[in-house]
mmCIF file of C-alpha atoms in Angstrom:
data_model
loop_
_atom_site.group_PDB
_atom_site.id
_atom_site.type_symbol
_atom_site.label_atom_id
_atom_site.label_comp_id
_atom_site.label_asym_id
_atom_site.label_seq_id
_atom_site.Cartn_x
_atom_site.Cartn_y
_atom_site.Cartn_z
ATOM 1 C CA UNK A 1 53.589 124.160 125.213
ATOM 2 C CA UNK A 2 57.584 124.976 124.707
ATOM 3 C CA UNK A 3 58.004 120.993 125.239
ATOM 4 C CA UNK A 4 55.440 119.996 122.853
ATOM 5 C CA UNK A 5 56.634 121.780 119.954
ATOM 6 C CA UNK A 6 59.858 121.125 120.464
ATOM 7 C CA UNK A 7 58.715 117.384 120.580
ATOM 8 C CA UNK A 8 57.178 117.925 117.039
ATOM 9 C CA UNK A 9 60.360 119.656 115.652
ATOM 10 C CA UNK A 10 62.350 116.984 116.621
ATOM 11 C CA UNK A 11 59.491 113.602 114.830
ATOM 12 C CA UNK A 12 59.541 116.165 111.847
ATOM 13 C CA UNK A 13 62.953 116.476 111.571
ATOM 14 C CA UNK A 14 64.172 112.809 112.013
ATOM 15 C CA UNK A 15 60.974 112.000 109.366
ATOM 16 C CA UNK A 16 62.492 114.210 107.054
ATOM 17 C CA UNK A 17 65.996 112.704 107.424
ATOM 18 C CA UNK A 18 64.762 109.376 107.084
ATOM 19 C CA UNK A 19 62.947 110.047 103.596
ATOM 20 C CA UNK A 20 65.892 111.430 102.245
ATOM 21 C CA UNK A 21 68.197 108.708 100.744
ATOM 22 C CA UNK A 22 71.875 109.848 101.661
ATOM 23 C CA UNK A 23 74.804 107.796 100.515
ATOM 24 C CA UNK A 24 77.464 108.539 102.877
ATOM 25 C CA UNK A 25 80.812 107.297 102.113
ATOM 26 C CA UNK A 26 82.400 104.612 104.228
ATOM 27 C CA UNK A 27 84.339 106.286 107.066
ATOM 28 C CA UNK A 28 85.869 103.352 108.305
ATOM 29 C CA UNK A 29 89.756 102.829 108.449
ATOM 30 C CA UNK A 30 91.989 100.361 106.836
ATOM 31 C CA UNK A 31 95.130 99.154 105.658
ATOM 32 C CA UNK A 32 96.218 98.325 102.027
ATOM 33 C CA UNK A 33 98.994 95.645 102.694
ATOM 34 C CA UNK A 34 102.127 96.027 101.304
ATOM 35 C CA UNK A 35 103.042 94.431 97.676
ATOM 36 C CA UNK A 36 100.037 94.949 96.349
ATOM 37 C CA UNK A 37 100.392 95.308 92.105
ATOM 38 C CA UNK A 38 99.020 98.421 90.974
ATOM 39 C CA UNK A 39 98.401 98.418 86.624
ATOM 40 C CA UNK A 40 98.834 102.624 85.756
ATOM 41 C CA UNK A 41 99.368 104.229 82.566
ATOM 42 C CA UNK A 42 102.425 106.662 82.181
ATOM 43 C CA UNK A 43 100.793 110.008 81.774
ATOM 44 C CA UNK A 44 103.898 111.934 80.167
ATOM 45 C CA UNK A 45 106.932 110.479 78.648
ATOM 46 C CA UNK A 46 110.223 110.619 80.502
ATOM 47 C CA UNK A 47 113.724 109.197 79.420
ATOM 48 C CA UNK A 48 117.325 108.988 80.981
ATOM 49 C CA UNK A 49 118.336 110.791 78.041
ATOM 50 C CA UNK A 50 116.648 113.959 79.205
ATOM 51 C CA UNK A 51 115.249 113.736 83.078
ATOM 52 C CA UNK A 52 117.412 114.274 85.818
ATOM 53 C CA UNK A 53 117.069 112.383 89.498
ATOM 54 C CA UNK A 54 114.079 113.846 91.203
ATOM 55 C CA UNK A 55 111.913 115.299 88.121
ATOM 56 C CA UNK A 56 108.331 114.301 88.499
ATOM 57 C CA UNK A 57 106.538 111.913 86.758
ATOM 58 C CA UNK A 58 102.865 111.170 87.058
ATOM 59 C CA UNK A 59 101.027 108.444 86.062
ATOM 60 C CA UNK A 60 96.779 106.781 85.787
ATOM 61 C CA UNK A 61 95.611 103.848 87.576
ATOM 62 C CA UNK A 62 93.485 101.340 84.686
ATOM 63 C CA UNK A 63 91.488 99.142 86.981
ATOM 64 C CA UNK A 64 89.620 99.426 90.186
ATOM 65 C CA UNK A 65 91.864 97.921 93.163
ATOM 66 C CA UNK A 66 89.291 96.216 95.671
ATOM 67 C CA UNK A 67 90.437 94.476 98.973
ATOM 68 C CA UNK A 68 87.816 92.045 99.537
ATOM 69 C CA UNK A 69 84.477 92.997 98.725
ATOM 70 C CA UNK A 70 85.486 97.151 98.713
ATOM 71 C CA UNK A 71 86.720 98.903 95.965
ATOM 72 C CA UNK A 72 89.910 101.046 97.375
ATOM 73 C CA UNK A 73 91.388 102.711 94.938
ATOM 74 C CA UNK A 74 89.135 103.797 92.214
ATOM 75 C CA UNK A 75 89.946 103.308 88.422
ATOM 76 C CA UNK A 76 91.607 106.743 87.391
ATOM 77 C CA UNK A 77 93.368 107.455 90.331
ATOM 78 C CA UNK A 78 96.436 109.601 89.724
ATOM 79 C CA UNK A 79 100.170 108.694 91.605
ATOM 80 C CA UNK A 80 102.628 111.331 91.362
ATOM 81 C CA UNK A 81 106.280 110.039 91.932
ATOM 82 C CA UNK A 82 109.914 111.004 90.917
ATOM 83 C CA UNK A 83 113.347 109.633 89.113
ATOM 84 C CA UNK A 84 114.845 108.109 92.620
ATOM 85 C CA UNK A 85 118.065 106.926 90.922
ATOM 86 C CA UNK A 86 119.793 107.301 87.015
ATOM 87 C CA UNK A 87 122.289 105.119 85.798
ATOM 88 C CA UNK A 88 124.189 106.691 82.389
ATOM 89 C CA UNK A 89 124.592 104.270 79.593
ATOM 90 C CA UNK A 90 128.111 102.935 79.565
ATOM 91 C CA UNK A 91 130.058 100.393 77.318
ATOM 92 C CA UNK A 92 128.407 97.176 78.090
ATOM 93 C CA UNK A 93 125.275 98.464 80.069
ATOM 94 C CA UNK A 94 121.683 100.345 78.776
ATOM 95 C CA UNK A 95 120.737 103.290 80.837
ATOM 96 C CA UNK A 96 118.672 102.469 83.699
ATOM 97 C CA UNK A 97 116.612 104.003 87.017
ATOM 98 C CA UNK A 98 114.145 103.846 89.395
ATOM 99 C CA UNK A 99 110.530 105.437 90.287
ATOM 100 C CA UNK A 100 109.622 106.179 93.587
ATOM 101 C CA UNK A 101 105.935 106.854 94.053
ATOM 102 C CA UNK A 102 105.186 108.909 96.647
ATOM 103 C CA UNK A 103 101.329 110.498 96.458
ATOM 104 C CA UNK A 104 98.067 109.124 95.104
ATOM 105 C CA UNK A 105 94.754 111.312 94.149
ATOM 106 C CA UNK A 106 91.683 109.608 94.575
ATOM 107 C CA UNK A 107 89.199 110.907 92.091
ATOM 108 C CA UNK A 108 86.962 112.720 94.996
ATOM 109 C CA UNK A 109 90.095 115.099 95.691
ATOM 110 C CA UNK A 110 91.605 113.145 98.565
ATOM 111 C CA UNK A 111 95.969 113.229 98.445
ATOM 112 C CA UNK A 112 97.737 109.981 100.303
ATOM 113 C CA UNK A 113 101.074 109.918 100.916
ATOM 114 C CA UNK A 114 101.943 106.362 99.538
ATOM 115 C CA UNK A 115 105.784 104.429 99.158
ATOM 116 C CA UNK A 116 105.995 102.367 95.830
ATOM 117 C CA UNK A 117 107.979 101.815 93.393
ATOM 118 C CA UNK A 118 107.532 101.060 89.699
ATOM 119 C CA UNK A 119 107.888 97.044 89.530
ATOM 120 C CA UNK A 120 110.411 95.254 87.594
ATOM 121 C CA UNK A 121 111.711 92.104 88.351
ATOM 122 C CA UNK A 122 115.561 93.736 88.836
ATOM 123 C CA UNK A 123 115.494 95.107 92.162
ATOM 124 C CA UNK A 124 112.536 97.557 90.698
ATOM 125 C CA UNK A 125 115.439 99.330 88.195
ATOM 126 C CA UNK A 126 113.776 99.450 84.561
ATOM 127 C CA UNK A 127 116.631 98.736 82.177
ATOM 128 C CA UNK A 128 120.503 98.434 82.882
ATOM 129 C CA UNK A 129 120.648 95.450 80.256
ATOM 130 C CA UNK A 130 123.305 94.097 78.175
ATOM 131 C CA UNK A 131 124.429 95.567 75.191
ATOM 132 C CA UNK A 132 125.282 93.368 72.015
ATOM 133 C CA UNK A 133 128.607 92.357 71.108
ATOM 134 C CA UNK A 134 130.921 94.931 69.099
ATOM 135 C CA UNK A 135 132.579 91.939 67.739
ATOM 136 C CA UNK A 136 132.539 88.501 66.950
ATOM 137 C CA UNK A 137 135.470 85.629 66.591
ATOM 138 C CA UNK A 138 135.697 82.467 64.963
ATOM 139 C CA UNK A 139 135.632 79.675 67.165
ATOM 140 C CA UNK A 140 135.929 75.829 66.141
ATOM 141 C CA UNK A 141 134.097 73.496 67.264
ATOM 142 C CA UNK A 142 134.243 69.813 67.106
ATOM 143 C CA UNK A 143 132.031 66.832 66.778
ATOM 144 C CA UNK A 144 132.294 63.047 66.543
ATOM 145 C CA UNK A 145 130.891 61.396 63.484
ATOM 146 C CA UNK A 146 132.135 57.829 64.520
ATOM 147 C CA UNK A 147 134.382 55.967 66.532
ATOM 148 C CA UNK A 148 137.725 57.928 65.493
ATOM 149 C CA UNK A 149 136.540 60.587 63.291
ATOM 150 C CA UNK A 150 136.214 64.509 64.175
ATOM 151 C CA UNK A 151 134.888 66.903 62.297
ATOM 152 C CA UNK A 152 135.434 70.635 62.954
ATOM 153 C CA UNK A 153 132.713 73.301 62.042
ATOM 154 C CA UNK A 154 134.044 76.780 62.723
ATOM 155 C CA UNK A 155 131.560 79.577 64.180
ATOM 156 C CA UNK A 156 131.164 83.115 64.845
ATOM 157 C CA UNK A 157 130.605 83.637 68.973
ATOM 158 C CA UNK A 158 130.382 86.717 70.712
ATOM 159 C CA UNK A 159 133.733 88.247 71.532
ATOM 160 C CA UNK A 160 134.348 89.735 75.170
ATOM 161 C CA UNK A 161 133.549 93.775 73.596
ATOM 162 C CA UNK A 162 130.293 95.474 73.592
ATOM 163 C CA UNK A 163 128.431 98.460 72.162
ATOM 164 C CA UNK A 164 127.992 101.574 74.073
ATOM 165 C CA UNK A 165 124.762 101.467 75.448
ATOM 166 C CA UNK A 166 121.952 103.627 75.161
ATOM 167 C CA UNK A 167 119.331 105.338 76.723
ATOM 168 C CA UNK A 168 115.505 104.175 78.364
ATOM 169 C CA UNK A 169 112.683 106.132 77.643
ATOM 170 C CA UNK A 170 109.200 105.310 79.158
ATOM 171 C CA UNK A 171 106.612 107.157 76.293
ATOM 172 C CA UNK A 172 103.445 108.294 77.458
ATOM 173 C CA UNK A 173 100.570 105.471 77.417
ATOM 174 C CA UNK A 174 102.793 103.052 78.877
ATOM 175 C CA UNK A 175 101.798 100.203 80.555
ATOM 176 C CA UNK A 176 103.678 99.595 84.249
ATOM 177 C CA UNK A 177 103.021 98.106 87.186
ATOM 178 C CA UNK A 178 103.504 99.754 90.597
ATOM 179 C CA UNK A 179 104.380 98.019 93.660
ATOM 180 C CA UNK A 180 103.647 98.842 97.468
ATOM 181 C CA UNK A 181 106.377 98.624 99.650
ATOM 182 C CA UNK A 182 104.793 99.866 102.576
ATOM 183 C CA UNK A 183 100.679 99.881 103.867
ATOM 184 C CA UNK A 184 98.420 102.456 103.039
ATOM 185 C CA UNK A 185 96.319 103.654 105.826
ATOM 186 C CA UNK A 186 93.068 104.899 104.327
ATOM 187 C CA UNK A 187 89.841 106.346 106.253
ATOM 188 C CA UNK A 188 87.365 106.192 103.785
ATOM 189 C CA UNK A 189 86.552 105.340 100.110
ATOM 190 C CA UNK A 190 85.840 107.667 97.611
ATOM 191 C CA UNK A 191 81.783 107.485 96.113
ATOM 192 C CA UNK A 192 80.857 107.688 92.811
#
């Protein structure tokens, strides 16, 4: 009799299993390849004039990233990073640095440890341009009108000094890009 109860419990129980629909999330493991472009938002404004090397900065993912048919990192996904490296204005040269991204929050809770950066096409470093002249000179230039004749137009071209520079600030809202530089291993997708 012990068997043939225990025989019912068990038909009863996988019947009741299988009427309930359960969406499990998808437990198998991957890799995001490296280089991947990541569109975020900057959630907080930060500046060179202001931030040190290593303050935080954290910023919101705009689109859903998929890798073929699977969607792997969620629209609204938060990365947390910091200032990796601060260049000062100088004469000549705007302010410049770089963001390392280092975590990512999936929207179900989940923290992976990610390496990015924030993409630019100088080496990743967002700013570090060049100033504009402190001064011009006149400079003649020549041109042929005929055979034998020359005339000379003098213009204003920029002289070897340049204004100080000045400093980068990323405001909040910003549109960036971030860049993998190495694979994420993921084990499952988040649900909705």
């Amino acid at each position: 009799m012990r068997k043939f109860t225990s025989i019912i419990l068990v038909f009863l129980l996988n019947f009741c299993f299988a009427a309930a629909d359960i969406t499990l999330r998808d437990y198998d493991e991957f890799d995001i390849p490296e280089g991947i472009h990541i569109p975020v938002i900057s959630l907080q404004e930060f500046s060179t004039a202001y931030c040190e090397e290593g303050d935080k900065v954290y910023f919101k993912t705009t689109n859903d990233i998929f890798l073929y048919n699977k969607k792997v990192i969620p629209e609204g996904t938060k990365l947390e990073g910091y200032i990796d490296k601060k260049n000062e204005p100088i004469i000549g040269t705007h302010a410049a640095m770089k963001v390392f991204v280092n975590k990512m929050y999936t929207p179900d809770g989940t923290e992976v440890p990610i390496k990015s950066y924030i993409y630019t096409s100088n080496n990743n470093l967002i700013g570090g341009g060049l100033t504009e002249p402190a001064e011009y000179i006149k400079m003649p230039h020549y041109t042929r009108r005929g055979l034998f004749r020359l005339t000379r137009v003098t213009q204003y071209v920029p002289g070897a000094k340049r204004k100080m520079g000045e400093h980068l600030t990323i405001s909040a809202g910003a549109n960036l890009m971030v860049v993998l530089v190495a694979p994420i291993h993921l084990t499952h997708t988040a649900i909705e």
